[in-house]
Short mmCIF file of C-alpha atoms and ligand atoms in Angstrom, two decimals:
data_model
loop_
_atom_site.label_atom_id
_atom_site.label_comp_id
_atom_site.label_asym_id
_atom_site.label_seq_id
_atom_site.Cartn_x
_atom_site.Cartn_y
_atom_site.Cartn_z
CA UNK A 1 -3.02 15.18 13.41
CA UNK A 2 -5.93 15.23 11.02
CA UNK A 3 -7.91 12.27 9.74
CA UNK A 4 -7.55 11.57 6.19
CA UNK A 5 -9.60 8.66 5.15
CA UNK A 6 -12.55 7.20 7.69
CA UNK A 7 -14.03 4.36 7.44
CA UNK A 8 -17.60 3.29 8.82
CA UNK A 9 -19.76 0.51 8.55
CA UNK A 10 -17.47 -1.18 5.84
CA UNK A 11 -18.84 -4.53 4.86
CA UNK A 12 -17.63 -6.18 1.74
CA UNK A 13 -19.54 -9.53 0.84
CA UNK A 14 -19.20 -12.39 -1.46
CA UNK A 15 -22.50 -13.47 -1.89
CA UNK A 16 -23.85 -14.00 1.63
CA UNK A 17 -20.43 -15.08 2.79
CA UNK A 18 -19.14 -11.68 4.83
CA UNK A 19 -15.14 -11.51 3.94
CA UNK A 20 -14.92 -7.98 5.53
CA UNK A 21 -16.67 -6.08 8.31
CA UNK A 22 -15.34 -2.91 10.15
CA UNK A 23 -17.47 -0.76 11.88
CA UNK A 24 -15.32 1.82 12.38
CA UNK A 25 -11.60 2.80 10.94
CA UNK A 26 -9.30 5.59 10.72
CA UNK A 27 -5.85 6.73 9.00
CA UNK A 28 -4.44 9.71 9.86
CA UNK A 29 -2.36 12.50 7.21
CA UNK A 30 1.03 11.21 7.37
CA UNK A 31 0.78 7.93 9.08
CA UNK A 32 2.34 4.76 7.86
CA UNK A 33 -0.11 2.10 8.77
CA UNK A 34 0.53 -1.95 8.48
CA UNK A 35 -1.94 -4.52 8.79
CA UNK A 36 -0.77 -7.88 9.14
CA UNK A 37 -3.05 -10.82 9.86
CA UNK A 38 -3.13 -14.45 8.73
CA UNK A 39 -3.60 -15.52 5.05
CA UNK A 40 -7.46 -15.50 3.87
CA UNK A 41 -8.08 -13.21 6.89
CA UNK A 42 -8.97 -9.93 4.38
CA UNK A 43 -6.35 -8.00 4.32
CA UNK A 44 -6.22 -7.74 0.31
CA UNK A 45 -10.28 -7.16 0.25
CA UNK A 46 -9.47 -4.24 2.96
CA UNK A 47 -6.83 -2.85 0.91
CA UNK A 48 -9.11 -2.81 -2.14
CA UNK A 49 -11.82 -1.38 -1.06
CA UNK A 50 -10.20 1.63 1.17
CA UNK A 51 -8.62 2.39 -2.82
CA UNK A 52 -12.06 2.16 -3.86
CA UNK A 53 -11.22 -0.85 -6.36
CA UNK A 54 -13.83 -2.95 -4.23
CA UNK A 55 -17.63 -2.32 -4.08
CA UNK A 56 -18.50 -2.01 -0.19
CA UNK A 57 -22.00 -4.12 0.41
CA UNK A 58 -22.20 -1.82 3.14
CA UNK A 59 -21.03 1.83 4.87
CA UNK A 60 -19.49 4.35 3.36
CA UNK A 61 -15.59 5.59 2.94
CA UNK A 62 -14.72 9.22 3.78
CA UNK A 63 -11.64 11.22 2.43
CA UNK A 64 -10.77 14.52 4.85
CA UNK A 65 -14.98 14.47 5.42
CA UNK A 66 -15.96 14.21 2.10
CA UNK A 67 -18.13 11.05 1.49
CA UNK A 68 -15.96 8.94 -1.47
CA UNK A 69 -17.85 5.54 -1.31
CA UNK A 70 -19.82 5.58 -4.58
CA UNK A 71 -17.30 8.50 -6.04
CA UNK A 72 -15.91 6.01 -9.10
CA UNK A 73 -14.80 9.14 -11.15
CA UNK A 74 -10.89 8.88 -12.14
CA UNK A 75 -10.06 12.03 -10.44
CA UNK A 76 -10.76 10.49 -7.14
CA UNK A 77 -9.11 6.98 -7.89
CA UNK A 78 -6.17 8.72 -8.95
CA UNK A 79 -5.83 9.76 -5.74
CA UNK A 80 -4.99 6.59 -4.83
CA UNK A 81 -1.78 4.66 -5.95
CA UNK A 82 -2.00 0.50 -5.35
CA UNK A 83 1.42 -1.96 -5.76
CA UNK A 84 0.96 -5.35 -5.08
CA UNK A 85 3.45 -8.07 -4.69
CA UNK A 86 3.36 -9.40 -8.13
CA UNK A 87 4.38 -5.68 -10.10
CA UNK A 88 1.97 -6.25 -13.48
CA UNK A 89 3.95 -3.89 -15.57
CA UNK A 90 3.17 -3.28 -19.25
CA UNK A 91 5.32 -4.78 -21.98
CA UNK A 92 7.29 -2.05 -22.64
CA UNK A 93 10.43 0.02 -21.37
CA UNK A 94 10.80 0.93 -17.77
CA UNK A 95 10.49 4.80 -18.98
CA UNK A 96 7.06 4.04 -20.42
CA UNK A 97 5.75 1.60 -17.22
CA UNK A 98 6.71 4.84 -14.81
CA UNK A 99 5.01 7.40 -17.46
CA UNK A 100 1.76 5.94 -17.47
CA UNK A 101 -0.39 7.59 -14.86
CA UNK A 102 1.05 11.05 -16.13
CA UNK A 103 0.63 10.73 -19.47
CA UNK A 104 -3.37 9.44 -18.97
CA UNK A 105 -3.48 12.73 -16.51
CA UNK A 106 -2.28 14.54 -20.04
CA UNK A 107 0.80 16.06 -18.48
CA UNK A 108 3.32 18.08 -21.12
CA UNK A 109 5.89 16.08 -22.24
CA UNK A 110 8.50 17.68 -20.65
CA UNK A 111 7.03 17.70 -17.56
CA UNK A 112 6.53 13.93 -17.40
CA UNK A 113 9.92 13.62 -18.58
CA UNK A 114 11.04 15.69 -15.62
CA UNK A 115 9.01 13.54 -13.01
CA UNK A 116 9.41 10.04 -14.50
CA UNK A 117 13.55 10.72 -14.25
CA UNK A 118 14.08 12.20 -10.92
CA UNK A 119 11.32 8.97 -9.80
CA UNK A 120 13.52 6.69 -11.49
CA UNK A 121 16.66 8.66 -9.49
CA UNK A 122 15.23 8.04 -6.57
CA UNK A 123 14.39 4.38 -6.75
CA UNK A 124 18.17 3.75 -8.18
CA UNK A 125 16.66 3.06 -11.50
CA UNK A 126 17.64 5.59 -13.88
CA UNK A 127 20.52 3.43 -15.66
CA UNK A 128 17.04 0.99 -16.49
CA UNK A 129 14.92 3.41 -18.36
CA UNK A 130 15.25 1.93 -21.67
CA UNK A 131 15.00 -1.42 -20.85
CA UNK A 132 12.18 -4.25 -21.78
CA UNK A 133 10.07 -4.09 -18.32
CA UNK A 134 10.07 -8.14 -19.40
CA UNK A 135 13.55 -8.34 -19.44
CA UNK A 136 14.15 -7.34 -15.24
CA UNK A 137 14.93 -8.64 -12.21
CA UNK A 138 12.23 -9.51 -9.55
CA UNK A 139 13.66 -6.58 -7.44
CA UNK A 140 14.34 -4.12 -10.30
CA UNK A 141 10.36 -4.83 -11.53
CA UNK A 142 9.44 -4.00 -7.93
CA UNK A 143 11.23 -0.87 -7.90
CA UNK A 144 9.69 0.31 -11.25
CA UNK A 145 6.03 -0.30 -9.54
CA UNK A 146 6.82 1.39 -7.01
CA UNK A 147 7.76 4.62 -8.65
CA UNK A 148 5.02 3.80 -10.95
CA UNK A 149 2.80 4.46 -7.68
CA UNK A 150 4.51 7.54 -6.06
CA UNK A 151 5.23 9.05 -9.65
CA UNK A 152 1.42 10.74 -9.29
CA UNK A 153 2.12 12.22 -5.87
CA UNK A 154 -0.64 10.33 -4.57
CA UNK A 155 -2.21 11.53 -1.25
CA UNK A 156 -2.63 7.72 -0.01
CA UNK A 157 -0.27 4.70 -1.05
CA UNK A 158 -1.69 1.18 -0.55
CA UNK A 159 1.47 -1.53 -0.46
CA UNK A 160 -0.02 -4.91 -0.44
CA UNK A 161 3.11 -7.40 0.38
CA UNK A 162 5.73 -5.34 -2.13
CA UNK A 163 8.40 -6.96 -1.00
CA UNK A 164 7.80 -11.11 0.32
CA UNK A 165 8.72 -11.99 -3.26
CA UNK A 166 12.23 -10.97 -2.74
CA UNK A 167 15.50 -12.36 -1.50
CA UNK A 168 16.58 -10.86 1.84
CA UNK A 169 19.20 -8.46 0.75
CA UNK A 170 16.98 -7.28 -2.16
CA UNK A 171 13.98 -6.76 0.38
CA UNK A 172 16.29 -4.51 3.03
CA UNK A 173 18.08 -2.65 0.59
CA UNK A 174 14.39 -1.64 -0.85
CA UNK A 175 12.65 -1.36 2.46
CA UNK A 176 15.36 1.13 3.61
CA UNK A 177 14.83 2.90 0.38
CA UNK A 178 11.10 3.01 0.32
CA UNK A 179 10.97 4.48 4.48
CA UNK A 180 13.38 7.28 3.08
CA UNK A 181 10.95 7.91 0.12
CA UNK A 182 7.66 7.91 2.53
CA UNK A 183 9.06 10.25 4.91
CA UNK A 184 10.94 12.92 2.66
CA UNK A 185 7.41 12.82 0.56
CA UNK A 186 5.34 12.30 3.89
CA UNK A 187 3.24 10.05 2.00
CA UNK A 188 0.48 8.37 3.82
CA UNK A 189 0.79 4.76 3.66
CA UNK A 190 -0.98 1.42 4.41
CA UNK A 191 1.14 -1.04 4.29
CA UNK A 192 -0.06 -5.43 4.42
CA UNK A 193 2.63 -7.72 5.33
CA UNK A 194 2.99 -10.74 6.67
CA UNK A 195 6.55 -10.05 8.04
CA UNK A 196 7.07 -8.60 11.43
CA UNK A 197 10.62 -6.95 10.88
CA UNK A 198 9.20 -5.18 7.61
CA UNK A 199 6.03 -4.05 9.55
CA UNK A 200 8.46 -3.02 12.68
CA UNK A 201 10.67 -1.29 10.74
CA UNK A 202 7.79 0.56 8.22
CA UNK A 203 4.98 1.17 10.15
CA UNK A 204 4.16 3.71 13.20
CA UNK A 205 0.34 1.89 13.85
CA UNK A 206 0.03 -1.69 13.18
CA UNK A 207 -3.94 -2.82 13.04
CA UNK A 208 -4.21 -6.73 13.29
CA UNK A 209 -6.52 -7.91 10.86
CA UNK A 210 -8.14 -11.66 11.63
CA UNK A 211 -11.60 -13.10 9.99
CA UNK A 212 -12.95 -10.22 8.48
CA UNK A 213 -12.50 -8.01 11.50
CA UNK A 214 -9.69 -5.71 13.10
CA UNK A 215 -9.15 -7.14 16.27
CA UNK A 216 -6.41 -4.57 17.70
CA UNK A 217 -4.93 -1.47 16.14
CA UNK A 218 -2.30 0.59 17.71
CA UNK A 219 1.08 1.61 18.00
CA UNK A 220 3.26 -0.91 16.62
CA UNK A 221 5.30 -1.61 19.37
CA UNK A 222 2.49 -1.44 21.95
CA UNK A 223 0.67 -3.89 19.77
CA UNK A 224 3.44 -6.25 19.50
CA UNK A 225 4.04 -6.05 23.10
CA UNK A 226 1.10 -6.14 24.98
CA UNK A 227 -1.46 -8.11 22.16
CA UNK A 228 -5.12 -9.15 23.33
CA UNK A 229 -7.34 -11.71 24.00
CA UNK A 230 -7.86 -12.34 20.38
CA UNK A 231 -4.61 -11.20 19.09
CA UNK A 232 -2.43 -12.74 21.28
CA UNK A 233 -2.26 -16.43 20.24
CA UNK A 234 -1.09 -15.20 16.80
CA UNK A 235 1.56 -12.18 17.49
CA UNK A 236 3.00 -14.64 19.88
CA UNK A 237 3.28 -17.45 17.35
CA UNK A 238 5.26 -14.51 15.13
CA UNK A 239 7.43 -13.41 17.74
CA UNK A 240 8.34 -17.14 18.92
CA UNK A 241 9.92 -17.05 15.25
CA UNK A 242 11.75 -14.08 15.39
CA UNK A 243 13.77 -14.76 19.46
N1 LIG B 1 -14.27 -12.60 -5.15
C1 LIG B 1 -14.29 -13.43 -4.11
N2 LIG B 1 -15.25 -14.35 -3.96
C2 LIG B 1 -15.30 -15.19 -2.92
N3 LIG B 1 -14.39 -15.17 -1.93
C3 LIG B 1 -13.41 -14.28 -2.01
C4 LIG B 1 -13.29 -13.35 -3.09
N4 LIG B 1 -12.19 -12.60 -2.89
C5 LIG B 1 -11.66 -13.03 -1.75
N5 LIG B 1 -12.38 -14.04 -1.20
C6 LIG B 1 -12.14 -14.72 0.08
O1 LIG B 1 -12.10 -13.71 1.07
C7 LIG B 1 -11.14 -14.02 2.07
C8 LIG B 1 -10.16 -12.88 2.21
O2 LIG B 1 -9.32 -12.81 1.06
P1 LIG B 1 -8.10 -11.80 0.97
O3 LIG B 1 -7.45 -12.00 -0.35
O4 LIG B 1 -8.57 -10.45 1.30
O5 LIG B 1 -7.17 -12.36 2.15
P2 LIG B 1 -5.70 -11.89 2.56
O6 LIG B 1 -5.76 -11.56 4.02
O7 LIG B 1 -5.20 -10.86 1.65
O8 LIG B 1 -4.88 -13.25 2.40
P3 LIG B 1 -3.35 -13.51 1.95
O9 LIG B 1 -2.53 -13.33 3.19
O10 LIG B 1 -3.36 -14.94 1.52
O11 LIG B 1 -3.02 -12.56 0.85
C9 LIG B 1 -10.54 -15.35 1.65
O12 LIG B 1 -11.18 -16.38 2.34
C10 LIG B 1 -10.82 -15.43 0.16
O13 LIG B 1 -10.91 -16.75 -0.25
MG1 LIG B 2 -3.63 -10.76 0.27
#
């Protein structure tokens, strides 16, 4: 395994209140990582600033060795694809929402043609392409962001709580979709949820995110199994839920 993006000495500040300090963090080419941790605990500050969308106070962010932290050029944030759980697509059709990120990268028009249709194939979309993004289901709009984001082939994909707007059904039928989609593409993933079956079923490391800090990071099920001193009190409250 090789590492692709390294973090050290991350600190991300709101005015002398600290809402994010790692010292040291890794994700490897490939992986599927989740973070889960309670709410306010950081998890969307982490996820912005490892996509470079937040100003680190502090430390620098490295992509396969090369230092990235002050690198605010669109080439390197378009390596980078973000969905969050409210999809802000543009008011226009579905076609148009997907095309976006080629047609600022000034692809030919066939060629974004060509990508933007087998995308919408794969997310079960295709019949949607003309419609009103406006005009769609909460689960349809979700599946549009989501090949908004992979539509660029990006070498990292941040997800931050795609699916906890959705109705059950909806969320499986997409989470089964999206893990086929990661691994045929072997797309390297972080992943913030909230929900333990999503995280179980996405991620192969699960890094537990509380105040600021990471407090354990591992695989999944060792995580979930055998938590820590500071971890504990809150996987346990999770699990209690779930037996
Ligand atoms: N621009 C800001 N200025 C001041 N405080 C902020 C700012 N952005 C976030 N915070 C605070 O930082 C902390 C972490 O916020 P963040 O959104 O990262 O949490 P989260 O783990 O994603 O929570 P949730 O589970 O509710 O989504 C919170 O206490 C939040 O109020
Ligand atoms: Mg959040």
């Amino acid at each position: 395994m090789t590492t692709l993006l390294m973090v050290k000495n991350l600190e991300v500040k709101a005015g002398k209140k600290t809402l994010l300090a790692v010292p040291l963090f890794e994700i490897q080419d490939g992986e599927v990582l989740g973070i889960m941790g309670p709410n306010g605990a950081g998890k969307s500050t982490f996820i912005k600033a490892l996509a470079l969308l937040e100003t680190p106070a502090h430390g620098a962010i490295f992509l396969k060795e090369k230092d990235i932290t002050n690198d605010l050029t669109l080439e390197m944030r378009r390596k980078f694809a973000v969905a969050m759980q409210q999809p802000l697509l543009l008011d226009t059709t579905v076609f148009n929402n997907v095309a976006v990120g080629l047609k600022l990268r000034k692809l030919p028009r066939q060629e974004v043609k060509s990508k933007v249709s087998a995308w919408l194939e794969k997310f079960q979309i295709s019949h949607l392409a003309k419609k009103q993004a406006s005009t769609l289901s909460g689960g349809e709009a979700q599946r549009v962001n989501l090949a908004r984001a992979m539509v660029v082939e990006p070498d990292i994909l941040f997800l931050d709580e795609p699916f906890s707007a959705l109705d059950f059904p909806t969320k499986a039928q997409l989470l089964k979709d999206i893990k086929s989609i990661i691994k045929q593409t072997d797309t390297t993933t972080v992943f913030v949820s909230h929900d333990l079956m999503e995280l179980r079923y996405l991620s192969d490391t699960l890094a537990i995110l509380m105040d600021g800090e990471l407090k354990q990071t591992g695989p999944t099920e060792e995580v979930l199994s055998s938590p820590n001193a500071s971890t504990a009190a809150f996987i346990n409250e999770w699990k209690s839920l779930l037996s």
